[in-house]
CSV table of N, CA, C and O in Angstrom, one decimal:
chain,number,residue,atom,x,y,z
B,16,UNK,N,0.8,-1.2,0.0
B,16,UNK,CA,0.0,0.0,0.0
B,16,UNK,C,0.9,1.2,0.0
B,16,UNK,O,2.0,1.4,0.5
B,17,UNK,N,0.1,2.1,-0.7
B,17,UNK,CA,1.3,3.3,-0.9
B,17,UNK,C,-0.1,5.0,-0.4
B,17,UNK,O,-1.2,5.1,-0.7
B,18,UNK,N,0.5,5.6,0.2
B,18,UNK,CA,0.2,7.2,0.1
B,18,UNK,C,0.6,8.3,-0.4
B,18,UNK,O,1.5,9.0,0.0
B,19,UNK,N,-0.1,8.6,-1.2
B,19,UNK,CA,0.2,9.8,-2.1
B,19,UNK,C,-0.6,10.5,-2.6
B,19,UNK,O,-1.7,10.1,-3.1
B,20,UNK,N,-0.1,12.0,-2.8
B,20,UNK,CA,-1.0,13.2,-3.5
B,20,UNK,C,-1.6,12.9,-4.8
B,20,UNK,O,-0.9,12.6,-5.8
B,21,UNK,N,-3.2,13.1,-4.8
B,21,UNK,CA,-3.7,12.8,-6.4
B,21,UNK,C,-3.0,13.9,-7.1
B,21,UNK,O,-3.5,14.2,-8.2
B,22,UNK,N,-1.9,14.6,-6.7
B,22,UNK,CA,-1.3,15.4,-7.9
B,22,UNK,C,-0.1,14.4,-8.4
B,22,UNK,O,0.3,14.3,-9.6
B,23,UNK,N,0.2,13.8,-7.6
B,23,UNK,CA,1.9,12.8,-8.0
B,23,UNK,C,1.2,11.6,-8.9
B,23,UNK,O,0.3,10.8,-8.6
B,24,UNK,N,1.9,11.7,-10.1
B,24,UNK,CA,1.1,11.1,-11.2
B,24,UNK,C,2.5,9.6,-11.4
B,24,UNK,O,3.4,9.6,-12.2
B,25,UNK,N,2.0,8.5,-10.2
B,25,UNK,CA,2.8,7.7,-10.3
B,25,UNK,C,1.7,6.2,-10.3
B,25,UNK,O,0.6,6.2,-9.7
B,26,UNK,N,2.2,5.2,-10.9
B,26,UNK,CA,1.7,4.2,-11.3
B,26,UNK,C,2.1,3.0,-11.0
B,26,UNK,O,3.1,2.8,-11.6
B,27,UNK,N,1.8,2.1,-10.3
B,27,UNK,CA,2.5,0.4,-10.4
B,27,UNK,C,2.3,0.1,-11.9
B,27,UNK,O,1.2,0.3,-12.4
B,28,UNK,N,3.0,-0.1,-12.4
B,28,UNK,CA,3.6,-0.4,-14.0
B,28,UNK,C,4.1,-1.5,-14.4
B,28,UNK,O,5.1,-1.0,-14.8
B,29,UNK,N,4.3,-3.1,-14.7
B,29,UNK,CA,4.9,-4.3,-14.9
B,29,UNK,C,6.0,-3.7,-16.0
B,29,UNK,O,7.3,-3.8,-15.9
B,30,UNK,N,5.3,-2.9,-17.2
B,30,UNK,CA,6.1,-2.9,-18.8
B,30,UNK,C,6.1,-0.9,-18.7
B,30,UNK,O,5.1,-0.3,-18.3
B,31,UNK,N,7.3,-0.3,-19.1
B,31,UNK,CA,7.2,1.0,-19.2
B,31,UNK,C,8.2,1.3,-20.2
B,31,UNK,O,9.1,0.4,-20.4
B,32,UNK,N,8.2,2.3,-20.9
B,32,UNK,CA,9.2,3.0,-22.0
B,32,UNK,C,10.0,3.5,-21.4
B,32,UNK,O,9.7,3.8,-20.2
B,33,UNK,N,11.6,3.6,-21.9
B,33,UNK,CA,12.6,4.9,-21.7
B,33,UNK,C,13.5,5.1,-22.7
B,33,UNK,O,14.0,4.2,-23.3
B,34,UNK,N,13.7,6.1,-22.8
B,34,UNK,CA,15.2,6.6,-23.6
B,34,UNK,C,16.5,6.2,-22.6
B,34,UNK,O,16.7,6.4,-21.4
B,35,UNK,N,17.1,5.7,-23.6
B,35,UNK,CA,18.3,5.5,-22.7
B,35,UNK,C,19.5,5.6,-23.6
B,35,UNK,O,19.5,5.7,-24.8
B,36,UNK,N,20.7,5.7,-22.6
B,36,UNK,CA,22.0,6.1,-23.1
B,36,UNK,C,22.9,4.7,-22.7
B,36,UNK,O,23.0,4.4,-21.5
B,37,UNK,N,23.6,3.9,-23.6
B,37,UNK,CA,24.6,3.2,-23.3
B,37,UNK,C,26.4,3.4,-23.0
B,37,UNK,O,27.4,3.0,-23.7
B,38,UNK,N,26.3,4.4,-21.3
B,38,UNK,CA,27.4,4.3,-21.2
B,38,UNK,C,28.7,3.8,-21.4
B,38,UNK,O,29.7,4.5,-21.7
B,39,UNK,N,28.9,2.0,-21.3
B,39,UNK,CA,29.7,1.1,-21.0
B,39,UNK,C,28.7,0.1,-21.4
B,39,UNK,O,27.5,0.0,-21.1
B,40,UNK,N,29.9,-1.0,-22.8
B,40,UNK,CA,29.1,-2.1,-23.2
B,40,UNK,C,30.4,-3.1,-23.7
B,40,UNK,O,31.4,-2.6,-24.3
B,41,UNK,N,30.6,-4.6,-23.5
B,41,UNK,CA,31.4,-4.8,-24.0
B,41,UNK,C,31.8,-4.5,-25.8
B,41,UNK,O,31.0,-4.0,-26.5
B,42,UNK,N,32.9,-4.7,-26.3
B,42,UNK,CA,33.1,-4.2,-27.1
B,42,UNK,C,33.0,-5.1,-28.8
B,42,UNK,O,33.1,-4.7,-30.0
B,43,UNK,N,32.6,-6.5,-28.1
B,43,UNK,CA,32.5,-7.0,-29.2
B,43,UNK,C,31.2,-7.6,-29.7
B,43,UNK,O,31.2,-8.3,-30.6
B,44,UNK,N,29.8,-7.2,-28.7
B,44,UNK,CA,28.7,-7.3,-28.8
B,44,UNK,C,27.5,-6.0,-29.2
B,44,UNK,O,28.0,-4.9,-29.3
B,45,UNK,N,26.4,-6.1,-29.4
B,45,UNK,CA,25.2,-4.9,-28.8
B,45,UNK,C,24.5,-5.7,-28.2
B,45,UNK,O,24.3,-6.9,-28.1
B,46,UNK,N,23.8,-3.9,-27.4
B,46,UNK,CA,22.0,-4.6,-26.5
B,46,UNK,C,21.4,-4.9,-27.7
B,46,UNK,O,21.6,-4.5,-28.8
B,47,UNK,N,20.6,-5.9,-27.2
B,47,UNK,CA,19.8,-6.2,-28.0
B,47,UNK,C,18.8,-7.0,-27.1
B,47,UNK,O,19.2,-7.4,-26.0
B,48,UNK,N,17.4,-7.2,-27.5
B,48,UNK,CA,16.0,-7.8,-27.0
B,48,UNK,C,16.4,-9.1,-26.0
B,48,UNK,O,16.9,-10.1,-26.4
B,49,UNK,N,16.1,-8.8,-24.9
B,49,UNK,CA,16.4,-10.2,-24.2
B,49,UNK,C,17.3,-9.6,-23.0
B,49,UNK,O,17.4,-10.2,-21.9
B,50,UNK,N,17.9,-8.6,-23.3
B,50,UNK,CA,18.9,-8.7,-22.0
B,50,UNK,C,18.9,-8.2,-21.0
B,50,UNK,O,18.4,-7.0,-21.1
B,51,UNK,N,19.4,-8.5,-19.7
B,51,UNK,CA,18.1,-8.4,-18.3
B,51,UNK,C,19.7,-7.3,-17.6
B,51,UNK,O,20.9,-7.2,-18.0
B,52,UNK,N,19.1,-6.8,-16.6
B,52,UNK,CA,20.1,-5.7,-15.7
B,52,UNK,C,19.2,-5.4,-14.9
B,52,UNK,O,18.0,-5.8,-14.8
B,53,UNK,N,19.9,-4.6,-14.0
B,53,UNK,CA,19.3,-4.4,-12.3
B,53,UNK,C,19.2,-2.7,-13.2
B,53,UNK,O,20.1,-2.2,-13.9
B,54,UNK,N,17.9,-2.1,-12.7
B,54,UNK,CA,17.8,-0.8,-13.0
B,54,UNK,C,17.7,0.0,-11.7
B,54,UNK,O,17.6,-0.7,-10.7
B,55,UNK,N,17.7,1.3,-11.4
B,55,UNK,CA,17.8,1.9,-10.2
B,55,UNK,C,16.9,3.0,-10.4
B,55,UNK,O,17.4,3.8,-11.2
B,56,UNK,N,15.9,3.3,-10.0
B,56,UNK,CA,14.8,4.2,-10.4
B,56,UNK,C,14.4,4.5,-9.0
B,56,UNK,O,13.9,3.7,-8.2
B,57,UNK,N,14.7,6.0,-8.9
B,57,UNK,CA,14.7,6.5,-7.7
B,57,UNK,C,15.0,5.6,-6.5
B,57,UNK,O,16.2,5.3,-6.3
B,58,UNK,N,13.6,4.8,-5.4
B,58,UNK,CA,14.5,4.2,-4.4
B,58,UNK,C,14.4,2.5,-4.8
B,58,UNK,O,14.7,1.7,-4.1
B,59,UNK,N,14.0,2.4,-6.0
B,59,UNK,CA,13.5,1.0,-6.5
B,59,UNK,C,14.8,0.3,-7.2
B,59,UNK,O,15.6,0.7,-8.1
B,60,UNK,N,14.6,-0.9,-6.5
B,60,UNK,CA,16.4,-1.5,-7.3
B,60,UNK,C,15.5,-3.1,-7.3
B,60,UNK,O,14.9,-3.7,-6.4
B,61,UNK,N,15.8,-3.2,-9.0
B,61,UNK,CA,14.8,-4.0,-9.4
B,61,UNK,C,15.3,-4.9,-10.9
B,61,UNK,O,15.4,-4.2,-11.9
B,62,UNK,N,15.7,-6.3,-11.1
B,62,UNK,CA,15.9,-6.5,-12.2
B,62,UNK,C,15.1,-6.5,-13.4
B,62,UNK,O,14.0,-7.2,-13.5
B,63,UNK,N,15.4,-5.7,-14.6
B,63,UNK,CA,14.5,-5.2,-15.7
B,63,UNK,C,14.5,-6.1,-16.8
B,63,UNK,O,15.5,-6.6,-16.4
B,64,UNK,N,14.2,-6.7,-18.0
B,64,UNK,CA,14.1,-7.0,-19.1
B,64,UNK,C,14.0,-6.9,-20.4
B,64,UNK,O,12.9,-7.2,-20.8
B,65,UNK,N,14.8,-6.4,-21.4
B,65,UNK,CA,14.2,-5.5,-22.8
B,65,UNK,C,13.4,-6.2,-23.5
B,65,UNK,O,14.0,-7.2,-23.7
B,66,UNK,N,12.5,-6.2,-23.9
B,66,UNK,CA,11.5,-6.8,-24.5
B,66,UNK,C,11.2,-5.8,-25.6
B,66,UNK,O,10.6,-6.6,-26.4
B,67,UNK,N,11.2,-4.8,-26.0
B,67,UNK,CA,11.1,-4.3,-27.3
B,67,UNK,C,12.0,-3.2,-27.2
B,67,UNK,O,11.9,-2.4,-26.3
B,68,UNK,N,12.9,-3.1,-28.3
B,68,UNK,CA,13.9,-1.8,-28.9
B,68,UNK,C,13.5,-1.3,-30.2
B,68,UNK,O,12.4,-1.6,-30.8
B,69,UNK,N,14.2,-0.4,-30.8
B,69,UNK,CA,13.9,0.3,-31.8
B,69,UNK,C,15.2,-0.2,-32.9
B,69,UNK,O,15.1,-0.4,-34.1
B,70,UNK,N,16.6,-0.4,-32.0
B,70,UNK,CA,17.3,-1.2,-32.9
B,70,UNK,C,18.8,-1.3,-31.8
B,70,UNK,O,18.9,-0.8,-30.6
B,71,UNK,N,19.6,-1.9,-32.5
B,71,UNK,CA,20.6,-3.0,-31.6
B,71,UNK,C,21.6,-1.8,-30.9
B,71,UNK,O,21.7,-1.0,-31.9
B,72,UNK,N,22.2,-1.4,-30.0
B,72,UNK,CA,22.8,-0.4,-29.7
B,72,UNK,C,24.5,-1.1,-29.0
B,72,UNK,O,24.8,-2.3,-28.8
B,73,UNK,N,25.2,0.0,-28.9
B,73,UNK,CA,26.5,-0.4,-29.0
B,73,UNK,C,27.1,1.2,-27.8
B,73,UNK,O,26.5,2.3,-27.9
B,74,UNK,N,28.3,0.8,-27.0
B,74,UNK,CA,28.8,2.2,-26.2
B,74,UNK,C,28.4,3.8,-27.0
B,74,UNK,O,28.5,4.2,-28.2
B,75,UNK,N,28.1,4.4,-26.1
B,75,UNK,CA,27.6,5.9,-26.9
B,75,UNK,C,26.4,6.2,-27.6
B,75,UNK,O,26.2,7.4,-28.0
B,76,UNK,N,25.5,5.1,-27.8
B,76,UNK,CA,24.0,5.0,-28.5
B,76,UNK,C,22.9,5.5,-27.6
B,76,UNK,O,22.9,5.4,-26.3
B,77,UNK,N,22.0,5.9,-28.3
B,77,UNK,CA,20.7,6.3,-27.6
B,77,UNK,C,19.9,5.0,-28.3
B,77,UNK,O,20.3,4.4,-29.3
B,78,UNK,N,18.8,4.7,-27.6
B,78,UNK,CA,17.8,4.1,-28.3
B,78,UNK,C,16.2,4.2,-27.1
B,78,UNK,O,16.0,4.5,-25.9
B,79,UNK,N,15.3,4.0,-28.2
B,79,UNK,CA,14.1,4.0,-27.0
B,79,UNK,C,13.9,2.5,-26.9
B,79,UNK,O,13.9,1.6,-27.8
B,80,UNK,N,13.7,2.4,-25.5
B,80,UNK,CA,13.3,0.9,-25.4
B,80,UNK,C,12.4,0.3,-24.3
B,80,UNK,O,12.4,0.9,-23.2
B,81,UNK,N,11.6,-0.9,-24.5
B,81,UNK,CA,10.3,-0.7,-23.4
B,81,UNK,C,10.9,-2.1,-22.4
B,81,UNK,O,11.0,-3.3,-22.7
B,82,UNK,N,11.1,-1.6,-21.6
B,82,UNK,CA,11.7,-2.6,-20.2
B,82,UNK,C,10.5,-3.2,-19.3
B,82,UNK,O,9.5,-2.5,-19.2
B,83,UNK,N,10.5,-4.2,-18.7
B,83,UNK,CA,9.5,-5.1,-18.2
B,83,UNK,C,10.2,-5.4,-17.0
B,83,UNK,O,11.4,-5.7,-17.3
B,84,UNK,N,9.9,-5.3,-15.8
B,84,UNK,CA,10.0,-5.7,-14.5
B,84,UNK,C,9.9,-7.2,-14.3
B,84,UNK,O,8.9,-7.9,-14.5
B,85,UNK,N,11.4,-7.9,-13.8
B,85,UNK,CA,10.9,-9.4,-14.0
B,85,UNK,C,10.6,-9.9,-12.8
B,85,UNK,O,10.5,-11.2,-12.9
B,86,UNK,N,10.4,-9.5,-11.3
B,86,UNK,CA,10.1,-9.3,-9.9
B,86,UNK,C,8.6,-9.4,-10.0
B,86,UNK,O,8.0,-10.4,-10.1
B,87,UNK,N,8.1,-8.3,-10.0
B,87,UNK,CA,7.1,-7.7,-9.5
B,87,UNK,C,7.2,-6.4,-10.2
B,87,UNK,O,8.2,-5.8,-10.6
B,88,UNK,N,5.8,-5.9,-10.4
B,88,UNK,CA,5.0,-4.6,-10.6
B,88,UNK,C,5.6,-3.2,-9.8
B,88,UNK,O,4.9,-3.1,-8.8
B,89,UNK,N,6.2,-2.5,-9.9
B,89,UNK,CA,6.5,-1.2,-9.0
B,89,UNK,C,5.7,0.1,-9.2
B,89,UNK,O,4.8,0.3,-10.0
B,90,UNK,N,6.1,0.9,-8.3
B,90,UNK,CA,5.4,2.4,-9.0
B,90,UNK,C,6.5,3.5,-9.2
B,90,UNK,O,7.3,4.0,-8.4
B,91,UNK,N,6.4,3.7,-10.4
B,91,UNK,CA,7.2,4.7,-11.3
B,91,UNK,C,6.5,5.7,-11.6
B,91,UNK,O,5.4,5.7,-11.0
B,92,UNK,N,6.7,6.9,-12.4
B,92,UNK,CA,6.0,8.0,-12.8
B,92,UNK,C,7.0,8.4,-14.5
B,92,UNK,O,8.0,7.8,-14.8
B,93,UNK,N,6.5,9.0,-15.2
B,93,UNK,CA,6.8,9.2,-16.4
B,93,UNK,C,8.1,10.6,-16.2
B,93,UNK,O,7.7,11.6,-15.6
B,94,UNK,N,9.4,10.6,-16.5
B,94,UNK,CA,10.0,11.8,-16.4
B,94,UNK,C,11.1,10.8,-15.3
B,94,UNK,O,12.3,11.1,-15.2
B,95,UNK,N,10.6,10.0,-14.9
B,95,UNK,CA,12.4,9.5,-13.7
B,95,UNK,C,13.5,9.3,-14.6
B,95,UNK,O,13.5,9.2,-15.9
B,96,UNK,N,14.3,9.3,-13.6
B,96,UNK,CA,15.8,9.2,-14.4
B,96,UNK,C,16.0,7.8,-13.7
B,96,UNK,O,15.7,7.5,-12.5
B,97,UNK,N,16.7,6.7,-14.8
B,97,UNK,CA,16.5,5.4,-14.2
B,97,UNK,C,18.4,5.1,-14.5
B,97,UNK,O,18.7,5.5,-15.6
B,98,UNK,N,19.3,4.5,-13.9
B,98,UNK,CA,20.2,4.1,-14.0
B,98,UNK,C,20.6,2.5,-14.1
B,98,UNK,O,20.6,1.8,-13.1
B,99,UNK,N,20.9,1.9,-15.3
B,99,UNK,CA,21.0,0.2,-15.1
B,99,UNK,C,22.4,0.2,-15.1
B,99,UNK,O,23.2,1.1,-15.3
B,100,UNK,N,22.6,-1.5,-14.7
B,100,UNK,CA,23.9,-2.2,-14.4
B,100,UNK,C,23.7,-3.5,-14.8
B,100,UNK,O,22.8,-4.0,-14.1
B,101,UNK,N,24.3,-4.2,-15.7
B,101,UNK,CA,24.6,-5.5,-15.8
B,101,UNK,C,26.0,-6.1,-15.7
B,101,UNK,O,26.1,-7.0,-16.5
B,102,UNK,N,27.3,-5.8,-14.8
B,102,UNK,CA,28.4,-6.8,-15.2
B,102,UNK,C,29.2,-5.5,-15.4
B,102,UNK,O,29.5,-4.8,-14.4
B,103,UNK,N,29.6,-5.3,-16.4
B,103,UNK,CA,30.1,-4.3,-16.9
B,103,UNK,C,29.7,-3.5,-18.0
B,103,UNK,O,30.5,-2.7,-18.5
B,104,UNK,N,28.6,-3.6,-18.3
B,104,UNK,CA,27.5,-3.1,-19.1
B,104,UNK,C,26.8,-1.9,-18.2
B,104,UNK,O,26.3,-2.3,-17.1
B,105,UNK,N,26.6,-0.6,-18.6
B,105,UNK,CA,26.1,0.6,-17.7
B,105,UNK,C,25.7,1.5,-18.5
B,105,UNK,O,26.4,2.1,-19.4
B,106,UNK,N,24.4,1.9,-18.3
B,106,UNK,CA,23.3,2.5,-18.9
B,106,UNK,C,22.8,3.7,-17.9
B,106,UNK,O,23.0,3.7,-16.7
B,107,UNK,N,22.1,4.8,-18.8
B,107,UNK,CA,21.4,5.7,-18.0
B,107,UNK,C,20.1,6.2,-19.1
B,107,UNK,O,20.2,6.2,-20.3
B,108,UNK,N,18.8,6.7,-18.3
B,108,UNK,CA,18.0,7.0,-19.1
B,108,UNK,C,16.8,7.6,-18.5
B,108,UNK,O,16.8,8.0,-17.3
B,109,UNK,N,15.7,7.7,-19.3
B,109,UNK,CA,14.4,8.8,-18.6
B,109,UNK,C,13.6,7.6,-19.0
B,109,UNK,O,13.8,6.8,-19.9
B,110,UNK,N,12.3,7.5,-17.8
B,110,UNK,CA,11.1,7.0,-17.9
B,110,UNK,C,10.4,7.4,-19.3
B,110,UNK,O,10.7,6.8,-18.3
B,111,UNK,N,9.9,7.7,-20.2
B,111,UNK,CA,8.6,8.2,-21.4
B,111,UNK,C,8.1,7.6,-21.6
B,111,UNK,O,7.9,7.7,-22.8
B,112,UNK,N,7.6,6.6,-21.1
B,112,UNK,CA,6.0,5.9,-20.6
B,112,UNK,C,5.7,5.2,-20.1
B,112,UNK,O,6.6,4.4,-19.9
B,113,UNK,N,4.3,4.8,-19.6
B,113,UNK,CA,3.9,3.7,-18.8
B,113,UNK,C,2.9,2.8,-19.0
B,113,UNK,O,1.8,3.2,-19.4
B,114,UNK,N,3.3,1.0,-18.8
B,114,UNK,CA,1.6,0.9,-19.5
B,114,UNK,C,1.1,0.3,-18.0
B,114,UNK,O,1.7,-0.5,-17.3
B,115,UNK,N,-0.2,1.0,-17.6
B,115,UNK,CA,-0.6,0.8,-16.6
B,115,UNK,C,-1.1,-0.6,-16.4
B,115,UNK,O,-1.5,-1.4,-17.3
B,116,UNK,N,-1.1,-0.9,-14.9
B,116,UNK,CA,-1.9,-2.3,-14.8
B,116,UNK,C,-3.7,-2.0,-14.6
B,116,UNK,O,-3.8,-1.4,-13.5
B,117,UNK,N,-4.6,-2.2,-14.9
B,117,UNK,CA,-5.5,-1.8,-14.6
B,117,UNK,C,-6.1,-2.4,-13.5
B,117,UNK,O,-6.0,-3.5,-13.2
B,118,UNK,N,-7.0,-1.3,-12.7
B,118,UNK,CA,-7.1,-1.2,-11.3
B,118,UNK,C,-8.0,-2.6,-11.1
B,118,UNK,O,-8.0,-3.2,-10.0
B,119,UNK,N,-8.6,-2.9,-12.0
B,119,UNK,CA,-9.6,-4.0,-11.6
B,119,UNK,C,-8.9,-5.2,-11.2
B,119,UNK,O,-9.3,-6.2,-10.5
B,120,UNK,N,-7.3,-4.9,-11.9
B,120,UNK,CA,-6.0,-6.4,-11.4
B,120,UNK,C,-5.9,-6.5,-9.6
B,120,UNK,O,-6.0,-7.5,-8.8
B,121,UNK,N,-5.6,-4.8,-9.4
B,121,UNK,CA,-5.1,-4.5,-8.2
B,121,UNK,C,-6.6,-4.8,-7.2
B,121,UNK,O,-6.5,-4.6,-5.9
């Protein structure tokens, strides 16, 4: 159970969008669909999933890509700054969207 202002526009979310930047990546690979990291979104430290990209990225790339929670459901808001870690693989990026779970689940 959570408390909060009907102004704080935050969501338990399973699947959400972000832009992200690929810090650090080995060098003889790309991300690509499938590969899982611990992401850090504000106080939530949570292993993530890529399940859909826009295309294969490599050190220094942007891409949009929609990450899936492989735990459990959290609450996020649209606009966080989310930081991942896999190994030696290190990413950073913004929340830009959410697909909500609908309340009738909860």
């Amino acid at each position: 159970m959570i408390l909060q202002s009907p102004e704080y526009e935050a969501y338990c979310v399973e699947e959400f969008t972000a832009d992200i930047y690929l810090l650090q990546h080995t060098s003889s690979s790309k991300l690509k669909i499938g590969f899982e990291a611990t992401v850090f979104i504000e106080s939530i430290r949570q292993k993530v999933e890529i399940v859909h990209m826009e295309r294969q990225i490599t050190t220094g790339q942007k891409a949009k890509v929609k990450l899936k929670f492989v735990q459990y459901p959290d609450l996020i808001s649209v606009g966080s700054r989310l930081f991942f870690r896999n190994g030696r693989t290190k990413g950073m990026g913004t929340v830009c969207g959410i697909s909500k779970i609908p309340s009738s689940i909860l």
